[in-house]
mmCIF file of C-alpha atoms and ligand atoms in Angstrom:
data_model
loop_
_atom_site.group_PDB
_atom_site.id
_atom_site.type_symbol
_atom_site.label_atom_id
_atom_site.label_comp_id
_atom_site.label_asym_id
_atom_site.label_seq_id
_atom_site.Cartn_x
_atom_site.Cartn_y
_atom_site.Cartn_z
ATOM 1 C CA UNK Z 2 35.524 77.306 11.946
ATOM 2 C CA UNK Z 3 38.724 76.180 13.700
ATOM 3 C CA UNK Z 4 36.717 75.877 16.944
ATOM 4 C CA UNK Z 5 34.872 72.955 15.367
ATOM 5 C CA UNK Z 6 37.935 70.779 14.783
ATOM 6 C CA UNK Z 7 36.988 68.580 17.678
ATOM 7 C CA UNK Z 8 33.674 67.767 15.988
ATOM 8 C CA UNK Z 9 35.506 66.548 12.924
ATOM 9 C CA UNK Z 10 37.938 64.432 14.896
ATOM 10 C CA UNK Z 11 35.081 62.798 16.825
ATOM 11 C CA UNK Z 12 33.307 62.094 13.547
ATOM 12 C CA UNK Z 13 36.504 60.565 12.141
ATOM 13 C CA UNK Z 14 36.605 58.232 15.121
ATOM 14 C CA UNK Z 15 33.008 57.199 14.447
ATOM 15 C CA UNK Z 16 33.906 56.465 10.839
ATOM 16 C CA UNK Z 17 36.874 54.325 11.869
ATOM 17 C CA UNK Z 18 34.688 52.337 14.265
ATOM 18 C CA UNK Z 19 32.091 51.686 11.535
ATOM 19 C CA UNK Z 20 29.587 53.835 13.444
ATOM 20 C CA UNK Z 21 29.216 56.707 10.971
ATOM 21 C CA UNK Z 22 25.598 57.622 10.227
ATOM 22 C CA UNK Z 23 24.513 59.621 7.208
ATOM 23 C CA UNK Z 24 21.254 60.530 5.514
ATOM 24 C CA UNK Z 25 19.990 59.054 2.267
ATOM 25 C CA UNK Z 26 17.410 60.650 0.032
ATOM 26 C CA UNK Z 27 14.089 58.891 -0.607
ATOM 27 C CA UNK Z 28 11.912 60.263 -3.405
ATOM 28 C CA UNK Z 29 8.945 57.848 -3.272
ATOM 29 C CA UNK Z 30 6.395 56.645 -0.710
ATOM 30 C CA UNK Z 31 7.530 53.852 1.665
ATOM 31 C CA UNK Z 32 6.193 50.778 -0.138
ATOM 32 C CA UNK Z 33 7.871 47.510 -1.209
ATOM 33 C CA UNK Z 34 10.135 49.329 -3.678
ATOM 34 C CA UNK Z 35 11.424 52.880 -3.292
ATOM 35 C CA UNK Z 36 13.737 55.278 -5.062
ATOM 36 C CA UNK Z 37 16.726 55.667 -2.767
ATOM 37 C CA UNK Z 38 19.339 58.193 -3.843
ATOM 38 C CA UNK Z 39 17.707 58.002 -7.262
ATOM 39 C CA UNK Z 40 17.868 54.209 -7.581
ATOM 40 C CA UNK Z 41 15.037 51.668 -7.274
ATOM 41 C CA UNK Z 42 15.586 49.275 -4.368
ATOM 42 C CA UNK Z 43 13.528 46.767 -2.423
ATOM 43 C CA UNK Z 44 12.769 48.336 0.954
ATOM 44 C CA UNK Z 45 13.245 46.088 3.995
ATOM 45 C CA UNK Z 46 13.751 48.904 6.484
ATOM 46 C CA UNK Z 47 10.377 50.561 6.945
ATOM 47 C CA UNK Z 48 7.799 50.475 9.743
ATOM 48 C CA UNK Z 49 4.928 51.083 7.325
ATOM 49 C CA UNK Z 50 4.071 47.457 8.044
ATOM 50 C CA UNK Z 51 0.567 47.314 6.588
ATOM 51 C CA UNK Z 52 0.905 50.167 4.105
ATOM 52 C CA UNK Z 53 -1.408 52.618 5.876
ATOM 53 C CA UNK Z 54 0.679 55.698 5.025
ATOM 54 C CA UNK Z 55 -0.408 55.233 1.396
ATOM 55 C CA UNK Z 56 -3.825 53.646 1.956
ATOM 56 C CA UNK Z 57 -6.404 55.541 -0.169
ATOM 57 C CA UNK Z 58 -8.826 56.053 2.747
ATOM 58 C CA UNK Z 59 -6.066 57.432 4.970
ATOM 59 C CA UNK Z 60 -4.614 59.675 2.259
ATOM 60 C CA UNK Z 61 -8.069 61.009 1.389
ATOM 61 C CA UNK Z 62 -8.807 61.841 5.044
ATOM 62 C CA UNK Z 63 -5.524 63.717 5.380
ATOM 63 C CA UNK Z 64 -5.922 65.506 2.031
ATOM 64 C CA UNK Z 65 -9.425 66.825 2.732
ATOM 65 C CA UNK Z 66 -8.337 67.925 6.206
ATOM 66 C CA UNK Z 67 -5.339 69.870 4.967
ATOM 67 C CA UNK Z 68 -7.660 71.741 2.600
ATOM 68 C CA UNK Z 69 -9.941 72.659 5.493
ATOM 69 C CA UNK Z 70 -7.446 73.425 8.270
ATOM 70 C CA UNK Z 71 -4.176 74.214 6.496
ATOM 71 C CA UNK Z 72 -0.829 72.697 7.339
ATOM 72 C CA UNK Z 73 -0.156 73.333 11.007
ATOM 73 C CA UNK Z 74 -1.715 73.622 14.472
ATOM 74 C CA UNK Z 75 0.106 76.906 15.195
ATOM 75 C CA UNK Z 76 0.148 76.524 18.988
ATOM 76 C CA UNK Z 77 0.459 73.982 21.783
ATOM 77 C CA UNK Z 78 -2.647 71.978 22.666
ATOM 78 C CA UNK Z 79 -3.138 73.915 25.873
ATOM 79 C CA UNK Z 80 -3.120 77.195 23.942
ATOM 80 C CA UNK Z 81 -5.046 77.251 20.656
ATOM 81 C CA UNK Z 82 -3.620 74.098 19.047
ATOM 82 C CA UNK Z 83 -6.174 71.578 20.328
ATOM 83 C CA UNK Z 84 -7.953 70.913 17.029
ATOM 84 C CA UNK Z 85 -11.278 69.153 17.632
ATOM 85 C CA UNK Z 86 -9.964 66.176 15.615
ATOM 86 C CA UNK Z 87 -7.913 65.163 18.675
ATOM 87 C CA UNK Z 88 -11.085 64.122 20.506
ATOM 88 C CA UNK Z 89 -12.097 61.662 17.797
ATOM 89 C CA UNK Z 90 -8.585 60.236 17.494
ATOM 90 C CA UNK Z 91 -8.158 59.835 21.254
ATOM 91 C CA UNK Z 92 -11.547 58.133 21.555
ATOM 92 C CA UNK Z 93 -10.539 55.672 18.823
ATOM 93 C CA UNK Z 94 -7.208 54.899 20.474
ATOM 94 C CA UNK Z 95 -8.898 54.371 23.858
ATOM 95 C CA UNK Z 96 -11.532 52.092 22.293
ATOM 96 C CA UNK Z 97 -8.884 50.002 20.518
ATOM 97 C CA UNK Z 98 -6.803 49.758 23.679
ATOM 98 C CA UNK Z 99 -9.753 49.082 25.998
ATOM 99 C CA UNK Z 100 -8.938 52.042 28.247
ATOM 100 C CA UNK Z 101 -11.026 54.859 29.672
ATOM 101 C CA UNK Z 102 -9.272 57.481 27.603
ATOM 102 C CA UNK Z 103 -6.069 58.391 25.760
ATOM 103 C CA UNK Z 104 -3.808 61.369 25.146
ATOM 104 C CA UNK Z 105 -1.962 62.122 21.904
ATOM 105 C CA UNK Z 106 1.553 63.576 22.025
ATOM 106 C CA UNK Z 107 3.688 65.002 19.206
ATOM 107 C CA UNK Z 108 5.577 61.702 18.804
ATOM 108 C CA UNK Z 109 6.241 58.422 20.570
ATOM 109 C CA UNK Z 110 9.566 59.792 21.733
ATOM 110 C CA UNK Z 111 7.820 62.764 23.326
ATOM 111 C CA UNK Z 112 5.220 60.481 24.935
ATOM 112 C CA UNK Z 113 7.915 58.420 26.653
ATOM 113 C CA UNK Z 114 10.126 61.274 27.792
ATOM 114 C CA UNK Z 115 7.097 63.149 29.110
ATOM 115 C CA UNK Z 116 5.269 60.289 30.795
ATOM 116 C CA UNK Z 117 7.954 58.289 32.598
ATOM 117 C CA UNK Z 118 9.386 61.160 34.684
ATOM 118 C CA UNK Z 119 5.948 62.158 35.954
ATOM 119 C CA UNK Z 120 4.926 58.593 36.811
ATOM 120 C CA UNK Z 121 8.068 57.933 38.837
ATOM 121 C CA UNK Z 122 9.990 60.525 40.819
ATOM 122 C CA UNK Z 123 12.193 60.874 43.841
ATOM 123 C CA UNK Z 124 11.701 57.900 46.190
ATOM 124 C CA UNK Z 125 10.285 55.667 43.443
ATOM 125 C CA UNK Z 126 11.838 52.778 41.502
ATOM 126 C CA UNK Z 127 11.756 52.225 37.738
ATOM 127 C CA UNK Z 128 12.444 48.703 36.493
ATOM 128 C CA UNK Z 129 13.345 48.753 32.801
ATOM 129 C CA UNK Z 130 14.066 45.913 30.344
ATOM 130 C CA UNK Z 131 17.687 45.880 29.119
ATOM 131 C CA UNK Z 132 16.615 46.229 25.480
ATOM 132 C CA UNK Z 133 14.035 48.979 25.864
ATOM 133 C CA UNK Z 134 13.871 51.693 23.215
ATOM 134 C CA UNK Z 135 16.061 54.794 23.558
ATOM 135 C CA UNK Z 136 13.020 56.980 24.248
ATOM 136 C CA UNK Z 137 12.218 54.884 27.334
ATOM 137 C CA UNK Z 138 15.840 55.100 28.430
ATOM 138 C CA UNK Z 139 15.754 58.876 27.999
ATOM 139 C CA UNK Z 140 12.459 59.057 29.918
ATOM 140 C CA UNK Z 141 14.124 57.133 32.739
ATOM 141 C CA UNK Z 142 17.122 59.474 32.612
ATOM 142 C CA UNK Z 143 14.847 62.494 32.992
ATOM 143 C CA UNK Z 144 13.177 60.961 36.043
ATOM 144 C CA UNK Z 145 14.398 61.534 39.585
ATOM 145 C CA UNK Z 146 13.522 57.915 40.439
ATOM 146 C CA UNK Z 147 16.042 55.140 41.086
ATOM 147 C CA UNK Z 148 16.490 53.042 37.935
ATOM 148 C CA UNK Z 149 17.270 49.349 37.733
ATOM 149 C CA UNK Z 150 17.638 47.420 34.481
ATOM 150 C CA UNK Z 151 16.476 43.804 34.373
ATOM 151 C CA UNK Z 152 17.902 41.290 31.919
ATOM 152 C CA UNK Z 153 16.019 41.176 28.650
ATOM 153 C CA UNK Z 154 12.615 39.506 29.163
ATOM 154 C CA UNK Z 155 13.891 37.662 32.265
ATOM 155 C CA UNK Z 156 10.999 37.615 34.690
ATOM 156 C CA UNK Z 157 13.072 35.848 37.365
ATOM 157 C CA UNK Z 158 15.498 38.755 37.404
ATOM 158 C CA UNK Z 159 12.618 41.238 37.464
ATOM 159 C CA UNK Z 160 11.092 39.385 40.388
ATOM 160 C CA UNK Z 161 14.330 39.382 42.352
ATOM 161 C CA UNK Z 162 14.538 43.172 41.950
ATOM 162 C CA UNK Z 163 10.895 43.616 42.939
ATOM 163 C CA UNK Z 164 11.408 41.445 45.994
ATOM 164 C CA UNK Z 165 14.057 43.905 47.226
ATOM 165 C CA UNK Z 166 12.055 47.024 46.418
ATOM 166 C CA UNK Z 167 9.996 47.500 49.576
ATOM 167 C CA UNK Z 168 11.867 50.638 50.605
ATOM 168 C CA UNK Z 169 10.584 52.502 47.540
ATOM 169 C CA UNK Z 170 7.354 54.490 47.604
ATOM 170 C CA UNK Z 171 6.134 53.238 44.199
ATOM 171 C CA UNK Z 172 7.387 50.826 41.521
ATOM 172 C CA UNK Z 173 7.060 51.303 37.739
ATOM 173 C CA UNK Z 174 7.890 48.444 35.368
ATOM 174 C CA UNK Z 175 8.442 49.663 31.811
ATOM 175 C CA UNK Z 176 8.933 47.520 28.735
ATOM 176 C CA UNK Z 177 8.632 47.526 24.969
ATOM 177 C CA UNK Z 178 5.712 45.309 23.892
ATOM 178 C CA UNK Z 179 7.434 44.237 20.669
ATOM 179 C CA UNK Z 180 11.170 44.920 20.927
ATOM 180 C CA UNK Z 181 12.060 47.258 18.100
ATOM 181 C CA UNK Z 182 15.418 45.764 17.137
ATOM 182 C CA UNK Z 183 14.813 42.119 18.113
ATOM 183 C CA UNK Z 184 11.200 41.559 17.117
ATOM 184 C CA UNK Z 185 10.429 39.460 20.193
ATOM 185 C CA UNK Z 186 7.473 40.119 22.483
ATOM 186 C CA UNK Z 187 7.705 40.978 26.195
ATOM 187 C CA UNK Z 188 6.357 38.292 28.565
ATOM 188 C CA UNK Z 189 3.516 40.576 29.639
ATOM 189 C CA UNK Z 190 1.268 38.004 31.377
ATOM 190 C CA UNK Z 191 4.129 37.149 33.749
ATOM 191 C CA UNK Z 192 5.075 40.815 34.156
ATOM 192 C CA UNK Z 193 1.464 41.737 35.031
ATOM 193 C CA UNK Z 194 1.267 38.904 37.561
ATOM 194 C CA UNK Z 195 4.478 40.138 39.228
ATOM 195 C CA UNK Z 196 3.217 43.716 39.216
ATOM 196 C CA UNK Z 197 0.069 42.622 41.020
ATOM 197 C CA UNK Z 198 2.062 40.628 43.563
ATOM 198 C CA UNK Z 199 4.520 43.456 44.280
ATOM 199 C CA UNK Z 200 2.149 46.411 43.905
ATOM 200 C CA UNK Z 201 3.840 47.858 40.824
ATOM 201 C CA UNK Z 202 2.480 49.735 37.794
ATOM 202 C CA UNK Z 203 3.211 48.379 34.304
ATOM 203 C CA UNK Z 204 3.778 50.636 31.307
ATOM 204 C CA UNK Z 205 4.115 49.022 27.878
ATOM 205 C CA UNK Z 206 5.477 50.717 24.754
ATOM 206 C CA UNK Z 207 3.404 49.255 21.929
ATOM 207 C CA UNK Z 208 5.101 51.133 19.091
ATOM 208 C CA UNK Z 209 5.538 47.994 16.986
ATOM 209 C CA UNK Z 210 2.443 46.094 18.156
ATOM 210 C CA UNK Z 211 -0.446 48.464 17.369
ATOM 211 C CA UNK Z 212 -1.890 47.661 13.939
ATOM 212 C CA UNK Z 213 -0.138 44.322 13.783
ATOM 213 C CA UNK Z 214 -0.701 42.135 16.853
ATOM 214 C CA UNK Z 215 -3.989 40.891 18.299
ATOM 215 C CA UNK Z 216 -7.269 39.733 16.801
ATOM 216 C CA UNK Z 217 -8.296 43.266 15.731
ATOM 217 C CA UNK Z 218 -4.777 44.703 15.450
ATOM 218 C CA UNK Z 219 -5.096 46.549 18.777
ATOM 219 C CA UNK Z 220 -1.610 45.478 19.845
ATOM 220 C CA UNK Z 221 0.302 43.563 22.472
ATOM 221 C CA UNK Z 222 -2.295 43.794 25.243
ATOM 222 C CA UNK Z 223 -4.951 42.330 22.954
ATOM 223 C CA UNK Z 224 -2.476 39.676 21.757
ATOM 224 C CA UNK Z 225 -2.197 38.430 25.350
ATOM 225 C CA UNK Z 226 -5.789 39.204 26.411
ATOM 226 C CA UNK Z 227 -4.594 41.507 29.198
ATOM 227 C CA UNK Z 228 -7.268 44.174 28.964
ATOM 228 C CA UNK Z 229 -8.561 45.167 32.423
ATOM 229 C CA UNK Z 230 -5.168 44.614 34.065
ATOM 230 C CA UNK Z 231 -4.506 48.345 34.393
ATOM 231 C CA UNK Z 232 -1.472 48.443 32.092
ATOM 232 C CA UNK Z 233 -0.559 51.939 30.880
ATOM 233 C CA UNK Z 234 -0.314 51.597 27.117
ATOM 234 C CA UNK Z 235 1.988 53.976 25.318
ATOM 235 C CA UNK Z 236 2.626 53.835 21.581
ATOM 236 C CA UNK Z 237 3.197 55.695 18.378
ATOM 237 C CA UNK Z 238 1.146 56.674 15.354
ATOM 238 C CA UNK Z 239 4.254 56.680 13.172
ATOM 239 C CA UNK Z 240 4.754 52.995 12.421
ATOM 240 C CA UNK Z 241 1.874 50.690 11.380
ATOM 241 C CA UNK Z 242 -0.512 53.664 11.721
ATOM 242 C CA UNK Z 243 1.531 55.349 8.986
ATOM 243 C CA UNK Z 244 1.560 58.937 10.275
ATOM 244 C CA UNK Z 245 3.122 60.801 13.166
ATOM 245 C CA UNK Z 246 2.369 61.199 16.861
ATOM 246 C CA UNK Z 247 2.525 59.280 20.108
ATOM 247 C CA UNK Z 248 -0.116 58.380 22.653
ATOM 248 C CA UNK Z 249 -0.710 57.165 26.171
ATOM 249 C CA UNK Z 250 -3.891 55.194 26.823
ATOM 250 C CA UNK Z 251 -5.121 54.682 30.381
ATOM 251 C CA UNK Z 252 -7.458 56.006 33.047
ATOM 252 C CA UNK Z 253 -9.026 59.483 32.950
ATOM 253 C CA UNK Z 254 -7.114 60.516 36.069
ATOM 254 C CA UNK Z 255 -3.808 59.457 34.492
ATOM 255 C CA UNK Z 256 -4.552 61.485 31.376
ATOM 256 C CA UNK Z 257 -5.514 64.580 33.435
ATOM 257 C CA UNK Z 258 -2.243 64.158 35.289
ATOM 258 C CA UNK Z 259 -0.258 64.027 32.042
ATOM 259 C CA UNK Z 260 -2.033 67.085 30.612
ATOM 260 C CA UNK Z 261 -0.970 68.992 33.714
ATOM 261 C CA UNK Z 262 2.487 67.593 34.286
ATOM 262 C CA UNK Z 263 4.106 66.065 31.189
ATOM 263 C CA UNK Z 264 6.504 68.719 29.923
ATOM 264 C CA UNK Z 265 6.799 67.210 26.448
ATOM 265 C CA UNK Z 266 3.019 67.559 26.164
ATOM 266 C CA UNK Z 267 2.738 71.079 27.550
ATOM 267 C CA UNK Z 268 5.674 72.781 25.862
ATOM 268 C CA UNK Z 269 5.307 71.772 22.225
ATOM 269 C CA UNK Z 270 3.020 72.579 19.313
ATOM 270 C CA UNK Z 271 0.037 70.365 18.508
ATOM 271 C CA UNK Z 272 0.150 68.004 15.538
ATOM 272 C CA UNK Z 273 -1.041 69.169 12.114
ATOM 273 C CA UNK Z 274 -4.809 68.505 11.789
ATOM 274 C CA UNK Z 275 -4.256 66.408 8.639
ATOM 275 C CA UNK Z 276 -2.019 64.091 10.670
ATOM 276 C CA UNK Z 277 -4.819 63.610 13.216
ATOM 277 C CA UNK Z 278 -7.388 62.859 10.513
ATOM 278 C CA UNK Z 279 -5.013 60.431 8.797
ATOM 279 C CA UNK Z 280 -4.356 58.560 12.054
ATOM 280 C CA UNK Z 281 -8.091 58.325 12.841
ATOM 281 C CA UNK Z 282 -8.785 56.901 9.396
ATOM 282 C CA UNK Z 283 -5.856 54.492 9.745
ATOM 283 C CA UNK Z 284 -7.232 53.129 13.030
ATOM 284 C CA UNK Z 285 -10.576 52.504 11.281
ATOM 285 C CA UNK Z 286 -8.789 50.642 8.492
ATOM 286 C CA UNK Z 287 -6.881 48.477 10.990
ATOM 287 C CA UNK Z 288 -10.214 47.243 12.314
ATOM 288 C CA UNK Z 289 -11.984 46.900 8.962
ATOM 289 C CA UNK Z 290 -9.202 45.382 6.871
ATOM 290 C CA UNK Z 291 -7.782 42.296 8.631
ATOM 291 C CA UNK Z 292 -6.540 41.101 5.230
ATOM 292 C CA UNK Z 293 -3.667 43.600 5.520
ATOM 293 C CA UNK Z 294 -2.423 41.818 8.660
ATOM 294 C CA UNK Z 295 -2.926 38.441 6.973
ATOM 295 C CA UNK Z 296 -0.836 39.549 3.992
ATOM 296 C CA UNK Z 297 1.848 40.808 6.355
ATOM 297 C CA UNK Z 298 1.945 37.452 8.196
ATOM 298 C CA UNK Z 299 2.212 35.467 4.990
ATOM 299 C CA UNK Z 300 5.012 37.741 3.769
ATOM 300 C CA UNK Z 301 6.843 37.288 7.086
ATOM 301 C CA UNK Z 302 6.445 33.514 6.754
ATOM 302 C CA UNK Z 303 7.718 33.575 3.173
ATOM 303 C CA UNK Z 304 10.794 35.727 3.790
ATOM 304 C CA UNK Z 305 11.755 34.053 7.049
ATOM 305 C CA UNK Z 306 11.564 30.558 5.546
ATOM 306 C CA UNK Z 307 13.449 31.568 2.420
ATOM 307 C CA UNK Z 308 16.258 33.166 4.442
ATOM 308 C CA UNK Z 309 16.514 30.207 6.811
ATOM 309 C CA UNK Z 310 16.536 27.771 3.862
ATOM 310 C CA UNK Z 311 19.378 29.808 2.395
ATOM 311 C CA UNK Z 312 21.389 29.246 5.575
ATOM 312 C CA UNK Z 313 20.767 32.502 7.437
ATOM 313 C CA UNK Z 314 20.122 32.218 11.153
ATOM 314 C CA UNK Z 315 17.741 34.917 12.331
ATOM 315 C CA UNK Z 316 16.946 35.854 15.925
ATOM 316 C CA UNK Z 317 13.813 33.963 16.992
ATOM 317 C CA UNK Z 318 11.389 36.824 16.334
ATOM 318 C CA UNK Z 319 7.634 36.255 16.382
ATOM 319 C CA UNK Z 320 6.825 39.422 14.476
ATOM 320 C CA UNK Z 321 7.476 41.333 11.257
ATOM 321 C CA UNK Z 322 10.909 42.432 12.532
ATOM 322 C CA UNK Z 323 13.540 39.869 11.506
ATOM 323 C CA UNK Z 324 17.026 40.566 12.896
ATOM 324 C CA UNK Z 325 20.110 39.088 11.257
ATOM 325 C CA UNK Z 326 22.927 39.451 13.783
ATOM 326 C CA UNK Z 327 26.318 40.091 12.165
ATOM 327 C CA UNK Z 328 28.517 41.122 15.111
ATOM 328 C CA UNK Z 329 30.745 44.149 14.730
ATOM 329 C CA UNK Z 330 29.482 47.484 13.468
ATOM 330 C CA UNK Z 331 31.979 47.386 10.645
ATOM 331 C CA UNK Z 332 30.836 43.981 9.405
ATOM 332 C CA UNK Z 333 27.159 44.956 9.565
ATOM 333 C CA UNK Z 334 27.830 48.185 7.650
ATOM 334 C CA UNK Z 335 29.763 46.331 4.959
ATOM 335 C CA UNK Z 336 27.033 43.709 4.588
ATOM 336 C CA UNK Z 337 24.349 46.387 4.293
ATOM 337 C CA UNK Z 338 26.368 48.289 1.666
ATOM 338 C CA UNK Z 339 26.902 45.202 -0.478
ATOM 339 C CA UNK Z 340 23.244 44.251 -0.078
ATOM 340 C CA UNK Z 341 22.288 47.726 -1.245
ATOM 341 C CA UNK Z 342 24.527 47.347 -4.285
ATOM 342 C CA UNK Z 343 22.340 44.315 -5.098
ATOM 343 C CA UNK Z 344 19.218 46.489 -4.892
ATOM 344 C CA UNK Z 345 18.039 45.601 -1.373
ATOM 345 C CA UNK Z 346 17.863 48.151 1.440
ATOM 346 C CA UNK Z 347 17.967 46.733 4.976
ATOM 347 C CA UNK Z 348 19.876 49.217 7.101
ATOM 348 C CA UNK Z 349 22.662 48.181 9.468
ATOM 349 C CA UNK Z 350 21.730 48.746 13.111
ATOM 350 C CA UNK Z 351 24.737 49.440 15.299
ATOM 351 C CA UNK Z 352 25.530 50.676 18.819
ATOM 352 C CA UNK Z 353 24.210 52.601 20.642
ATOM 353 C CA UNK Z 354 20.908 51.421 19.116
ATOM 354 C CA UNK Z 355 21.863 47.813 19.938
ATOM 355 C CA UNK Z 356 24.445 46.437 22.387
ATOM 356 C CA UNK Z 357 28.112 46.218 21.371
ATOM 357 C CA UNK Z 358 28.887 43.076 19.334
ATOM 358 C CA UNK Z 359 25.292 42.586 18.186
ATOM 359 C CA UNK Z 360 25.208 44.868 15.153
ATOM 360 C CA UNK Z 361 22.684 43.560 12.731
ATOM 361 C CA UNK Z 362 20.461 44.047 9.780
ATOM 362 C CA UNK Z 363 16.953 44.819 10.971
ATOM 363 C CA UNK Z 364 14.845 43.317 8.221
ATOM 364 C CA UNK Z 365 11.276 44.573 8.365
ATOM 365 C CA UNK Z 366 8.572 43.027 6.258
ATOM 366 C CA UNK Z 367 5.565 44.898 4.834
ATOM 367 C CA UNK Z 368 2.205 43.748 3.514
ATOM 368 C CA UNK Z 369 2.990 45.643 0.324
ATOM 369 C CA UNK Z 370 5.945 43.418 -0.613
ATOM 370 C CA UNK Z 371 5.219 41.156 -3.553
ATOM 371 C CA UNK Z 372 6.446 37.566 -3.637
ATOM 372 C CA UNK Z 373 8.860 38.657 -6.348
ATOM 373 C CA UNK Z 374 10.230 41.461 -4.114
ATOM 374 C CA UNK Z 375 10.914 38.967 -1.346
ATOM 375 C CA UNK Z 376 12.459 36.333 -3.629
ATOM 376 C CA UNK Z 377 14.704 38.960 -5.204
ATOM 377 C CA UNK Z 378 15.658 40.184 -1.729
ATOM 378 C CA UNK Z 379 16.774 36.704 -0.666
ATOM 379 C CA UNK Z 380 19.006 36.470 -3.749
ATOM 380 C CA UNK Z 381 20.517 39.805 -2.674
ATOM 381 C CA UNK Z 382 21.261 38.439 0.811
ATOM 382 C CA UNK Z 383 22.925 35.348 -0.642
ATOM 383 C CA UNK Z 384 25.031 37.483 -2.994
ATOM 384 C CA UNK Z 385 25.990 39.863 -0.160
ATOM 385 C CA UNK Z 386 27.071 36.949 2.013
ATOM 386 C CA UNK Z 387 29.218 35.564 -0.787
ATOM 387 C CA UNK Z 388 30.781 38.948 -1.505
ATOM 388 C CA UNK Z 389 31.535 39.759 2.140
ATOM 389 C CA UNK Z 390 32.399 36.173 3.134
ATOM 390 C CA UNK Z 391 30.504 36.642 6.358
ATOM 391 C CA UNK Z 392 29.307 33.529 8.097
ATOM 392 C CA UNK Z 393 25.730 34.473 8.856
ATOM 393 C CA UNK Z 394 24.723 30.986 9.922
ATOM 394 C CA UNK Z 395 25.987 31.570 13.453
ATOM 395 C CA UNK Z 396 25.391 34.370 15.899
ATOM 396 C CA UNK Z 397 28.756 35.994 16.650
ATOM 397 C CA UNK Z 398 27.549 37.236 20.010
ATOM 398 C CA UNK Z 399 24.186 37.341 21.679
ATOM 399 C CA UNK Z 400 23.231 40.204 23.904
ATOM 400 C CA UNK Z 401 22.573 39.585 27.521
HETATM 401 C C1 PLP D 508 9.723 50.999 20.782
HETATM 402 C C2 PLP D 508 9.685 52.415 20.305
HETATM 403 N N1 PLP D 508 9.199 53.359 21.135
HETATM 404 C C3 PLP D 508 9.125 54.638 20.768
HETATM 405 C C4 PLP D 508 9.542 55.042 19.523
HETATM 406 C C5 PLP D 508 9.468 56.497 19.179
HETATM 407 O O1 PLP D 508 8.340 56.736 18.409
HETATM 408 P P1 PLP D 508 8.283 57.988 17.422
HETATM 409 O O2 PLP D 508 9.036 57.598 16.203
HETATM 410 O O3 PLP D 508 6.812 58.196 17.190
HETATM 411 O O4 PLP D 508 8.919 59.134 18.128
HETATM 412 C C6 PLP D 508 10.050 54.081 18.627
HETATM 413 C C7 PLP D 508 10.510 54.427 17.265
HETATM 414 O O5 PLP D 508 11.132 55.313 16.908
HETATM 415 C C8 PLP D 508 10.119 52.739 19.033
HETATM 416 O O6 PLP D 508 10.632 51.814 18.221
#
């Protein structure tokens, strides 16, 4: 045991810096109200944006599939784990995304860390937005390519880096579609135009766009009308889709390449068949039930307006992710704790998830919230502000 003293002292340092992370126990499905550590609270920290993880059609599809196939795939997809349900799911993803085909991975994290290193290697350049998700950052770290980070959503900076990139064999621009902790949307039309001018490939991580953005809920590319621009669309089945898994949608040759080269595809077990059936059903519901997206938008409108009217200044998000910047990790943790004591759960997001000095509450809205849930939540925010005496009407520090 004594050999582990250093672990404890590092954890103590995390605690002192307000960066301690611990697990809470949830004993209900992720809807507007959950039981958290045995207590009912309003949930403002879930990605189950349109409630598909508990949608009757999705649950039924998963339940009948688990009866037929059992609980697990038992092998990697290239061995005996390629359940025929993958074909249907991948066809649905490709259709929604307007691509030739698609490939499902075990998670979004695995999709990013497997795809980026095989798309860009030694002699290539990766250009990555400063606020990209950790799984993109880790994918870049695993790549042998040169990496350059451009300032968040700043196309001028991206262009200046592209203009100096002629010595590289290939260029890959990678960006979140909807930024997971800021809720803003990447300027994809401008990024695509630059990519065409400088002969670069664009890869977008649509984890928070699929199911939410666009006329049919197909995501960020549909939102901007950028189908047919050759963007590689990566995403996850774990957020609005309500299940688990990641995907890459693109050309058939790209997908063949990934099947042969992406290590996080090759060396891991396939997803449980019930998860595949649930995701397929969820994608059908996204298309057939636009009212879920409408309810989400009206809930976003309601909560955002109520918070702003109560004097809270949110980051200018255009999506269901509403960030309230509080500054230091310690302050954000305290605010979240007091908020929780008032029955509202919006977790504090601290470094390294967000840059130093921009710790925040990431408030995420769901279609399943009732008006009463949202009104009660706002009262909780007001009470937490009073109790912590935090001035949330100004941004202590913006990231750059
Ligand atoms: C932008 C983004 N990309 C990728 C992921 C990883 O997806 P998954 O949870 O399916 O591993 C997440 C969320 O965790 C995310 O927010």
